[in-house]
Amino acid sequence: MPELTRDTIVAFLGDIFARRGGEEYLGEPVTMAQHMLQGATFAQQQGFSEEIIVAALLHDIGHFTSEFGTYNPDDTQDRHHEDAGAAVLGAFFPTLVTDCVRYHVAAKRYLCATQPSYFERLSDASVHSLNLQGGPMSAAEVAAFSANPNLAEIIQVRHLDEAGKVADMETPDFAHFAPMVQRVVDRHLKGTP
Ligand code: FE
């Protein structure tokens, strides 16, 4: 991986979308890029903050920046793509964004434990990965997770993640969101050398 700076991070992310975005989101009727672009598009349509839109856009970026590869229905272990994603973004994005990335899988486990109706809405692939990810949270895990000051935003991005699985939906491409991604980076790094 090249040395990333605030002037190259957005192009780096755009390049991943361009080169790898066509890869299958196995078990879902969308590619990885379509999935993330749909989440960001819904966030923008619903008037969410730029930080939330960008978090939705990048929530699965760890599928590409880690050595762990993409989700596979044959997996017998969780591959922790959410940690890889947050690690790459951590130098450039605010905690609000990286928390939404890092905890988007935990949020599914949280919602399954706290909202019985939520489980019914999960796709088959998402139920499969839920089991690999540890199933619904225990009461102690729910209590700990609830203490995160960014809980509401984490849940919001989880719902955008769930929504971004629409076959044949037209969305803007990464270039549409790139200036917004740069603004979020610049706001976060303002005042640092
Ligand atoms: Fe996702």
Coordinates of N, CA and C and ligand atoms in Angstrom, one line a residue:
M1 N 0.9 -1.2 0.0 CA 0.0 0.0 0.0 C 0.9 1.2 0.0
P2 N 0.6 2.2 -0.8 CA 1.4 3.5 -0.9 C 1.2 4.2 0.4
E3 N 2.2 5.1 0.7 CA 2.0 6.0 1.9 C 0.9 7.0 1.6
L4 N -0.1 6.9 2.4 CA -1.3 7.8 2.2 C -1.2 9.1 2.9
T5 N -1.7 10.1 2.3 CA -1.8 11.4 2.9 C -3.2 12.0 2.7
R6 N -3.5 13.1 3.3 CA -4.9 13.7 3.2 C -5.1 14.1 1.7
D7 N -4.0 14.3 0.9 CA -4.2 14.6 -0.5 C -4.3 13.4 -1.4
T8 N -4.1 12.2 -0.9 CA -4.2 11.0 -1.7 C -5.2 10.0 -1.2
I9 N -5.7 10.2 0.0 CA -6.6 9.2 0.5 C -7.9 9.1 -0.3
V10 N -8.4 10.2 -0.8 CA -9.7 10.1 -1.5 C -9.5 9.4 -2.9
A11 N -8.4 9.7 -3.5 CA -8.1 9.0 -4.8 C -7.8 7.5 -4.6
F12 N -7.1 7.2 -3.4 CA -6.9 5.8 -3.1 C -8.2 5.1 -2.9
L13 N -9.1 5.7 -2.2 CA -10.4 5.0 -2.0 C -11.2 4.9 -3.3
G14 N -11.1 5.9 -4.1 CA -11.8 5.9 -5.5 C -11.2 4.8 -6.4
D15 N -9.9 4.7 -6.3 CA -9.3 3.6 -7.1 C -9.7 2.2 -6.6
I16 N -9.9 2.1 -5.3 CA -10.4 0.8 -4.9 C -11.8 0.5 -5.5
F17 N -12.7 1.5 -5.4 CA -14.0 1.4 -6.0 C -13.9 1.0 -7.5
A18 N -13.0 1.7 -8.2 CA -12.9 1.5 -9.6 C -12.4 0.1 -10.0
R19 N -11.3 -0.3 -9.2 CA -10.7 -1.6 -9.6 C -11.4 -2.8 -9.0
R20 N -11.9 -2.7 -7.8 CA -12.5 -3.8 -7.1 C -14.0 -3.8 -6.8
G21 N -14.6 -2.6 -7.1 CA -16.0 -2.4 -6.8 C -16.9 -3.4 -7.5
G22 N -16.5 -3.9 -8.7 CA -17.3 -4.8 -9.4 C -17.4 -6.2 -8.8
E23 N -16.6 -6.4 -7.8 CA -16.6 -7.8 -7.2 C -18.0 -8.0 -6.6
E24 N -18.3 -9.3 -6.6 CA -19.6 -9.7 -6.0 C -19.7 -9.5 -4.5
Y25 N -20.8 -9.1 -4.1 CA -21.2 -9.1 -2.7 C -21.9 -10.5 -2.5
L26 N -21.1 -11.5 -2.2 CA -21.7 -12.8 -2.4 C -23.0 -13.0 -1.6
G27 N -23.9 -13.6 -2.2 CA -25.2 -13.8 -1.6 C -26.2 -12.7 -1.7
E28 N -25.7 -11.5 -2.3 CA -26.6 -10.4 -2.5 C -26.6 -10.0 -4.0
P29 N -27.7 -9.4 -4.4 CA -27.9 -9.1 -5.8 C -27.2 -7.8 -6.3
V30 N -26.1 -7.4 -5.6 CA -25.4 -6.2 -5.9 C -23.9 -6.4 -5.9
T31 N -23.1 -5.6 -6.6 CA -21.7 -5.7 -6.4 C -21.3 -4.9 -5.1
M32 N -20.1 -5.1 -4.7 CA -19.6 -4.3 -3.5 C -19.8 -2.8 -3.7
A33 N -19.4 -2.3 -4.8 CA -19.5 -0.9 -5.1 C -21.0 -0.4 -5.1
Q34 N -21.8 -1.2 -5.7 CA -23.2 -0.8 -5.7 C -23.8 -0.8 -4.3
H35 N -23.4 -1.8 -3.5 CA -23.9 -1.9 -2.2 C -23.5 -0.6 -1.4
M36 N -22.3 -0.2 -1.5 CA -21.8 1.0 -0.7 C -22.4 2.3 -1.3
L37 N -22.4 2.4 -2.6 CA -23.0 3.6 -3.2 C -24.5 3.7 -2.9
Q38 N -25.2 2.6 -2.9 CA -26.6 2.6 -2.5 C -26.8 3.2 -1.1
G39 N -26.0 2.7 -0.2 CA -26.1 3.2 1.2 C -25.9 4.6 1.3
A40 N -24.9 5.1 0.6 CA -24.5 6.5 0.6 C -25.6 7.4 -0.1
T41 N -26.2 6.8 -1.1 CA -27.3 7.5 -1.9 C -28.5 7.6 -1.0
F42 N -28.9 6.6 -0.3 CA -30.0 6.6 0.6 C -29.8 7.7 1.7
A43 N -28.6 7.7 2.2 CA -28.2 8.6 3.3 C -28.4 10.0 2.8
Q44 N -27.9 10.3 1.6 CA -28.0 11.6 1.0 C -29.4 12.0 0.8
Q45 N -30.2 11.1 0.2 CA -31.6 11.4 0.0 C -32.4 11.7 1.3
Q46 N -32.0 11.0 2.3 CA -32.7 11.2 3.6 C -32.1 12.4 4.4
G47 N -31.1 13.1 3.8 CA -30.7 14.3 4.5 C -29.7 14.1 5.6
F48 N -29.0 13.0 5.7 CA -28.1 12.8 6.7 C -26.8 13.7 6.6
S49 N -26.1 13.8 7.7 CA -24.9 14.6 7.6 C -23.8 14.0 6.7
E50 N -22.9 14.8 6.3 CA -21.8 14.3 5.3 C -21.1 13.2 6.0
E51 N -20.9 13.2 7.3 CA -20.1 12.2 8.0 C -20.9 10.8 7.9
I52 N -22.2 10.9 8.0 CA -23.0 9.6 7.9 C -23.0 9.1 6.5
I53 N -23.1 10.0 5.5 CA -23.1 9.6 4.1 C -21.8 8.9 3.8
V54 N -20.7 9.5 4.3 CA -19.4 9.0 4.0 C -19.2 7.7 4.7
A55 N -19.7 7.6 5.9 CA -19.6 6.3 6.7 C -20.3 5.2 5.9
A56 N -21.5 5.5 5.4 CA -22.2 4.5 4.6 C -21.4 4.1 3.3
L57 N -20.8 5.1 2.7 CA -20.1 4.9 1.5 C -18.9 4.0 1.7
L58 N -18.3 4.1 2.9 CA -17.0 3.4 3.2 C -17.1 2.2 4.1
H59 N -18.4 1.9 4.5 CA -18.5 1.0 5.7 C -17.9 -0.4 5.4
D60 N -17.9 -0.8 4.2 CA -17.3 -2.2 3.8 C -16.0 -2.1 3.1
I61 N -15.3 -1.0 3.2 CA -14.0 -0.8 2.5 C -13.0 -1.8 3.0
G62 N -13.2 -2.3 4.2 CA -12.2 -3.3 4.7 C -12.2 -4.6 4.0
H63 N -13.3 -4.8 3.2 CA -13.2 -6.0 2.3 C -12.1 -5.9 1.3
F64 N -11.6 -4.7 1.0 CA -10.6 -4.5 0.0 C -9.2 -4.2 0.6
T65 N -9.2 -3.6 1.7 CA -7.9 -3.1 2.2 C -7.2 -4.1 3.1
S66 N -7.9 -5.2 3.4 CA -7.3 -6.2 4.3 C -6.9 -7.4 3.4
E67 N -6.1 -8.3 4.0 CA -5.7 -9.5 3.3 C -6.8 -10.6 3.4
F68 N -7.9 -10.2 4.1 CA -8.9 -11.3 4.4 C -9.9 -11.6 3.3
G69 N -9.9 -10.8 2.3 CA -10.8 -11.1 1.2 C -12.3 -10.8 1.5
T70 N -13.2 -11.1 0.6 CA -14.6 -10.8 0.7 C -15.3 -11.9 1.4
Y71 N -16.5 -11.5 1.9 CA -17.4 -12.5 2.5 C -17.6 -13.7 1.5
N72 N -17.6 -14.9 2.1 CA -17.9 -16.1 1.3 C -18.8 -16.9 2.0
P73 N -19.9 -17.4 1.4 CA -20.9 -18.2 2.1 C -20.3 -19.5 2.7
D74 N -19.1 -19.9 2.2 CA -18.5 -21.1 2.7 C -17.6 -20.8 4.0
D75 N -17.5 -19.6 4.3 CA -16.6 -19.2 5.5 C -17.1 -19.9 6.7
T76 N -16.2 -20.4 7.5 CA -16.6 -20.9 8.8 C -16.1 -20.1 9.9
Q77 N -15.4 -19.0 9.6 CA -14.9 -18.0 10.6 C -15.2 -16.6 10.1
D78 N -15.5 -15.7 11.0 CA -15.7 -14.3 10.6 C -14.3 -13.7 10.3
R79 N -14.3 -12.9 9.2 CA -13.0 -12.4 8.8 C -12.7 -11.0 9.3
H80 N -13.6 -10.4 10.0 CA -13.3 -9.1 10.7 C -13.0 -8.0 9.7
H81 N -13.7 -7.9 8.6 CA -13.5 -6.8 7.7 C -13.7 -5.4 8.3
E82 N -14.6 -5.4 9.3 CA -14.9 -4.1 9.9 C -13.7 -3.4 10.6
D83 N -12.9 -4.3 11.2 CA -11.7 -3.7 11.9 C -10.7 -3.2 10.9
A84 N -10.5 -4.0 9.8 CA -9.6 -3.6 8.7 C -10.0 -2.3 8.1
G85 N -11.3 -2.1 7.9 CA -11.7 -0.8 7.3 C -11.5 0.3 8.3
A86 N -11.8 0.2 9.5 CA -11.6 1.3 10.5 C -10.1 1.6 10.6
A87 N -9.2 0.6 10.5 CA -7.8 0.8 10.7 C -7.3 1.7 9.5
V88 N -7.7 1.4 8.3 CA -7.3 2.2 7.2 C -7.8 3.7 7.3
L89 N -9.0 3.8 7.7 CA -9.6 5.1 7.8 C -9.2 6.0 8.9
G90 N -8.7 5.3 10.0 CA -8.5 6.0 11.2 C -7.6 7.3 11.2
A91 N -6.6 7.3 10.3 CA -5.7 8.4 10.2 C -6.3 9.6 9.6
F92 N -7.5 9.5 8.9 CA -8.0 10.6 8.1 C -9.4 11.0 8.5
F93 N -10.2 10.1 9.2 CA -11.6 10.4 9.4 C -11.9 10.5 10.9
P94 N -12.9 11.2 11.2 CA -13.3 11.4 12.6 C -13.8 10.1 13.2
T95 N -13.8 10.0 14.5 CA -14.2 8.8 15.3 C -15.6 8.4 14.9
L96 N -16.5 9.4 14.7 CA -17.8 9.1 14.3 C -17.9 8.2 13.1
V97 N -17.0 8.5 12.1 CA -17.0 7.7 10.8 C -16.4 6.3 11.1
T98 N -15.3 6.3 11.8 CA -14.6 5.0 12.0 C -15.4 4.1 12.9
D99 N -16.1 4.7 13.9 CA -17.0 3.9 14.8 C -18.1 3.3 13.9
C100 N -18.7 4.0 13.0 CA -19.7 3.5 12.2 C -19.2 2.3 11.3
V101 N -18.0 2.4 10.9 CA -17.3 1.4 10.1 C -17.0 0.2 11.0
R102 N -16.3 0.5 12.1 CA -15.8 -0.6 13.0 C -17.0 -1.4 13.6
Y103 N -18.1 -0.7 13.9 CA -19.1 -1.4 14.6 C -20.4 -1.7 13.8
H104 N -20.2 -1.7 12.5 CA -21.4 -2.0 11.7 C -21.9 -3.4 11.8
V105 N -20.9 -4.3 12.1 CA -21.3 -5.7 12.3 C -21.8 -5.9 13.7
A106 N -21.1 -5.3 14.7 CA -21.6 -5.4 16.1 C -23.0 -4.8 16.1
A107 N -23.3 -3.8 15.3 CA -24.7 -3.2 15.4 C -25.7 -4.2 15.0
K108 N -25.4 -5.0 14.0 CA -26.3 -6.1 13.6 C -26.6 -7.0 14.8
R109 N -25.5 -7.4 15.5 CA -25.7 -8.3 16.7 C -26.5 -7.6 17.8
Y110 N -26.3 -6.2 17.9 CA -27.0 -5.4 18.9 C -28.5 -5.3 18.6
L111 N -28.8 -5.0 17.3 CA -30.2 -4.9 16.9 C -30.9 -6.2 17.0
C112 N -30.2 -7.3 16.7 CA -30.9 -8.6 16.8 C -31.2 -8.9 18.2
A113 N -30.4 -8.4 19.2 CA -30.7 -8.7 20.6 C -31.7 -7.8 21.2
T114 N -31.8 -6.6 20.6 CA -32.7 -5.6 21.2 C -34.0 -5.3 20.5
Q115 N -34.1 -5.7 19.2 CA -35.3 -5.5 18.4 C -35.6 -6.8 17.7
P116 N -36.5 -7.6 18.2 CA -36.9 -8.9 17.6 C -37.3 -8.8 16.1
S117 N -37.9 -7.7 15.8 CA -38.4 -7.5 14.4 C -37.2 -7.3 13.4
Y118 N -36.1 -6.9 13.9 CA -34.9 -6.6 13.1 C -34.4 -7.9 12.4
F119 N -34.4 -8.9 13.1 CA -33.8 -10.2 12.6 C -34.6 -10.6 11.3
E120 N -35.9 -10.4 11.4 CA -36.8 -10.8 10.2 C -36.4 -10.1 9.0
R121 N -35.8 -8.9 9.1 CA -35.5 -8.1 7.9 C -34.1 -8.5 7.3
L122 N -33.3 -9.3 7.9 CA -32.0 -9.6 7.4 C -32.1 -10.5 6.2
S123 N -31.2 -10.2 5.2 CA -31.1 -11.1 4.1 C -30.5 -12.5 4.5
D124 N -30.7 -13.5 3.7 CA -30.1 -14.8 4.0 C -28.6 -14.7 4.3
A125 N -27.9 -14.0 3.4 CA -26.4 -13.9 3.6 C -26.1 -13.2 4.9
S126 N -26.9 -12.3 5.3 CA -26.7 -11.5 6.5 C -26.9 -12.4 7.7
V127 N -27.9 -13.3 7.6 CA -28.2 -14.2 8.7 C -27.0 -15.2 8.9
H128 N -26.5 -15.7 7.7 CA -25.4 -16.6 7.7 C -24.2 -15.9 8.4
S129 N -23.9 -14.7 8.0 CA -22.7 -14.1 8.6 C -22.9 -13.7 10.1
L130 N -24.2 -13.4 10.4 CA -24.5 -13.2 11.8 C -24.0 -14.3 12.7
N131 N -24.3 -15.5 12.3 CA -23.9 -16.7 13.0 C -22.4 -16.8 13.2
L132 N -21.7 -16.4 12.1 CA -20.2 -16.4 12.2 C -19.7 -15.3 13.1
Q133 N -20.5 -14.3 13.2 CA -20.0 -13.1 13.9 C -20.4 -13.2 15.4
G134 N -21.0 -14.3 15.8 CA -21.3 -14.5 17.2 C -22.7 -14.5 17.6
G135 N -23.6 -14.3 16.6 CA -25.1 -14.3 16.9 C -25.5 -13.0 17.7
P136 N -26.7 -12.9 18.1 CA -27.2 -11.7 18.9 C -26.3 -11.5 20.1
M137 N -26.2 -10.2 20.5 CA -25.4 -9.9 21.7 C -26.0 -10.4 23.0
S138 N -25.1 -10.7 23.9 CA -25.6 -11.0 25.3 C -26.1 -9.7 26.0
A139 N -26.7 -9.8 27.1 CA -27.2 -8.6 27.8 C -26.0 -7.7 28.2
A140 N -24.9 -8.4 28.6 CA -23.7 -7.6 29.0 C -23.1 -6.9 27.8
E141 N -23.1 -7.6 26.6 CA -22.6 -6.9 25.4 C -23.4 -5.8 25.0
V142 N -24.8 -5.9 25.1 CA -25.7 -4.8 24.8 C -25.4 -3.6 25.7
A143 N -25.2 -3.9 27.0 CA -25.0 -2.8 27.9 C -23.7 -2.0 27.5
A144 N -22.6 -2.8 27.2 CA -21.4 -2.1 26.9 C -21.5 -1.4 25.5
F145 N -22.2 -2.0 24.6 CA -22.3 -1.3 23.3 C -23.1 -0.1 23.4
S146 N -24.2 -0.1 24.2 CA -25.0 1.1 24.4 C -24.3 2.3 24.9
A147 N -23.1 2.1 25.5 CA -22.4 3.2 26.1 C -21.6 4.0 25.1
N148 N -21.6 3.5 23.8 CA -20.8 4.3 22.8 C -21.5 5.6 22.5
P149 N -20.9 6.7 22.6 CA -21.5 8.0 22.3 C -22.0 8.1 20.9
N150 N -21.5 7.3 20.0 CA -21.9 7.4 18.6 C -23.0 6.3 18.3
L151 N -23.6 5.8 19.3 CA -24.5 4.6 19.1 C -25.6 4.9 18.0
A152 N -26.2 6.1 18.1 CA -27.3 6.4 17.2 C -26.8 6.4 15.7
E153 N -25.6 7.0 15.5 CA -25.1 7.0 14.2 C -24.7 5.6 13.7
I154 N -24.1 4.9 14.6 CA -23.7 3.5 14.2 C -25.0 2.7 13.8
I155 N -26.1 2.9 14.5 CA -27.3 2.2 14.1 C -27.8 2.7 12.8
Q156 N -27.7 4.0 12.6 CA -28.2 4.6 11.4 C -27.4 4.0 10.2
V157 N -26.1 3.9 10.3 CA -25.3 3.3 9.2 C -25.6 1.8 9.0
R158 N -25.9 1.2 10.1 CA -26.3 -0.3 9.9 C -27.6 -0.4 9.1
H159 N -28.6 0.5 9.3 CA -29.8 0.5 8.5 C -29.5 0.8 7.1
L160 N -28.6 1.7 6.8 CA -28.2 2.1 5.4 C -27.5 0.9 4.8
D161 N -26.7 0.2 5.5 CA -26.1 -1.0 5.1 C -27.1 -2.1 4.6
E162 N -28.1 -2.3 5.5 CA -29.2 -3.2 5.2 C -30.0 -2.8 3.9
A163 N -30.1 -1.5 3.8 CA -30.9 -1.0 2.7 C -30.2 -1.1 1.3
G164 N -28.9 -1.1 1.4 CA -28.1 -1.0 0.1 C -27.9 -2.4 -0.6
K165 N -29.0 -3.1 -0.8 CA -29.0 -4.4 -1.4 C -30.0 -4.6 -2.5
V166 N -30.2 -3.5 -3.2 CA -31.3 -3.4 -4.2 C -30.8 -3.7 -5.6
A167 N -31.3 -4.7 -6.2 CA -30.9 -5.1 -7.6 C -31.2 -4.0 -8.5
D168 N -30.3 -3.7 -9.4 CA -30.6 -2.7 -10.5 C -31.0 -1.3 -10.1
M169 N -30.4 -0.8 -9.0 CA -30.7 0.5 -8.6 C -29.6 1.4 -9.2
E170 N -30.1 2.6 -9.8 CA -29.1 3.6 -10.3 C -28.7 4.4 -9.2
T171 N -27.4 4.6 -9.1 CA -26.8 5.6 -8.1 C -25.8 6.4 -8.8
P172 N -25.4 7.6 -8.2 CA -24.2 8.3 -8.6 C -23.0 7.4 -8.3
D173 N -21.9 7.7 -9.0 CA -20.7 6.9 -8.8 C -19.8 7.5 -7.7
F174 N -18.7 7.0 -7.5 CA -17.8 7.4 -6.4 C -17.4 8.9 -6.6
A175 N -17.2 9.3 -7.9 CA -16.8 10.7 -8.2 C -17.8 11.7 -7.6
H176 N -19.1 11.3 -7.6 CA -20.1 12.2 -7.0 C -19.8 12.5 -5.6
F177 N -19.4 11.5 -4.8 CA -19.2 11.6 -3.4 C -17.8 12.1 -3.0
A178 N -16.8 12.0 -4.0 CA -15.4 12.3 -3.7 C -15.2 13.6 -3.0
P179 N -15.8 14.7 -3.5 CA -15.6 16.0 -2.9 C -16.1 16.0 -1.4
M180 N -17.2 15.3 -1.2 CA -17.7 15.2 0.2 C -16.8 14.5 1.1
V181 N -16.2 13.4 0.6 CA -15.2 12.6 1.4 C -14.1 13.5 1.7
Q182 N -13.6 14.3 0.7 CA -12.5 15.2 1.0 C -12.8 16.2 2.1
R183 N -14.1 16.7 2.0 CA -14.5 17.7 3.0 C -14.5 17.1 4.4
V184 N -14.9 15.9 4.5 CA -14.9 15.2 5.9 C -13.5 15.1 6.4
V185 N -12.6 14.7 5.5 CA -11.2 14.5 5.8 C -10.6 15.9 6.3
D186 N -10.9 16.9 5.4 CA -10.3 18.2 5.7 C -10.8 18.8 7.0
R187 N -12.1 18.6 7.3 CA -12.7 19.1 8.5 C -12.0 18.4 9.7
H188 N -11.8 17.1 9.6 CA -11.2 16.4 10.7 C -9.7 16.7 10.9
L189 N -9.0 17.0 9.8 CA -7.5 17.3 10.0 C -7.2 18.7 10.0
K190 N -8.2 19.6 10.0 CA -8.0 21.0 10.0 C -7.1 21.4 11.3
G191 N -6.1 22.2 11.0 CA -5.3 22.6 12.1 C -4.1 21.6 12.4
T192 N -4.1 20.5 11.8 CA -3.0 19.6 12.0 C -2.0 19.7 10.8
P193 N -0.7 19.5 11.0 CA 0.3 19.7 9.9 C 0.1 18.7 8.8
Ligands
FE1 FE -22.3 -3.8 4.1

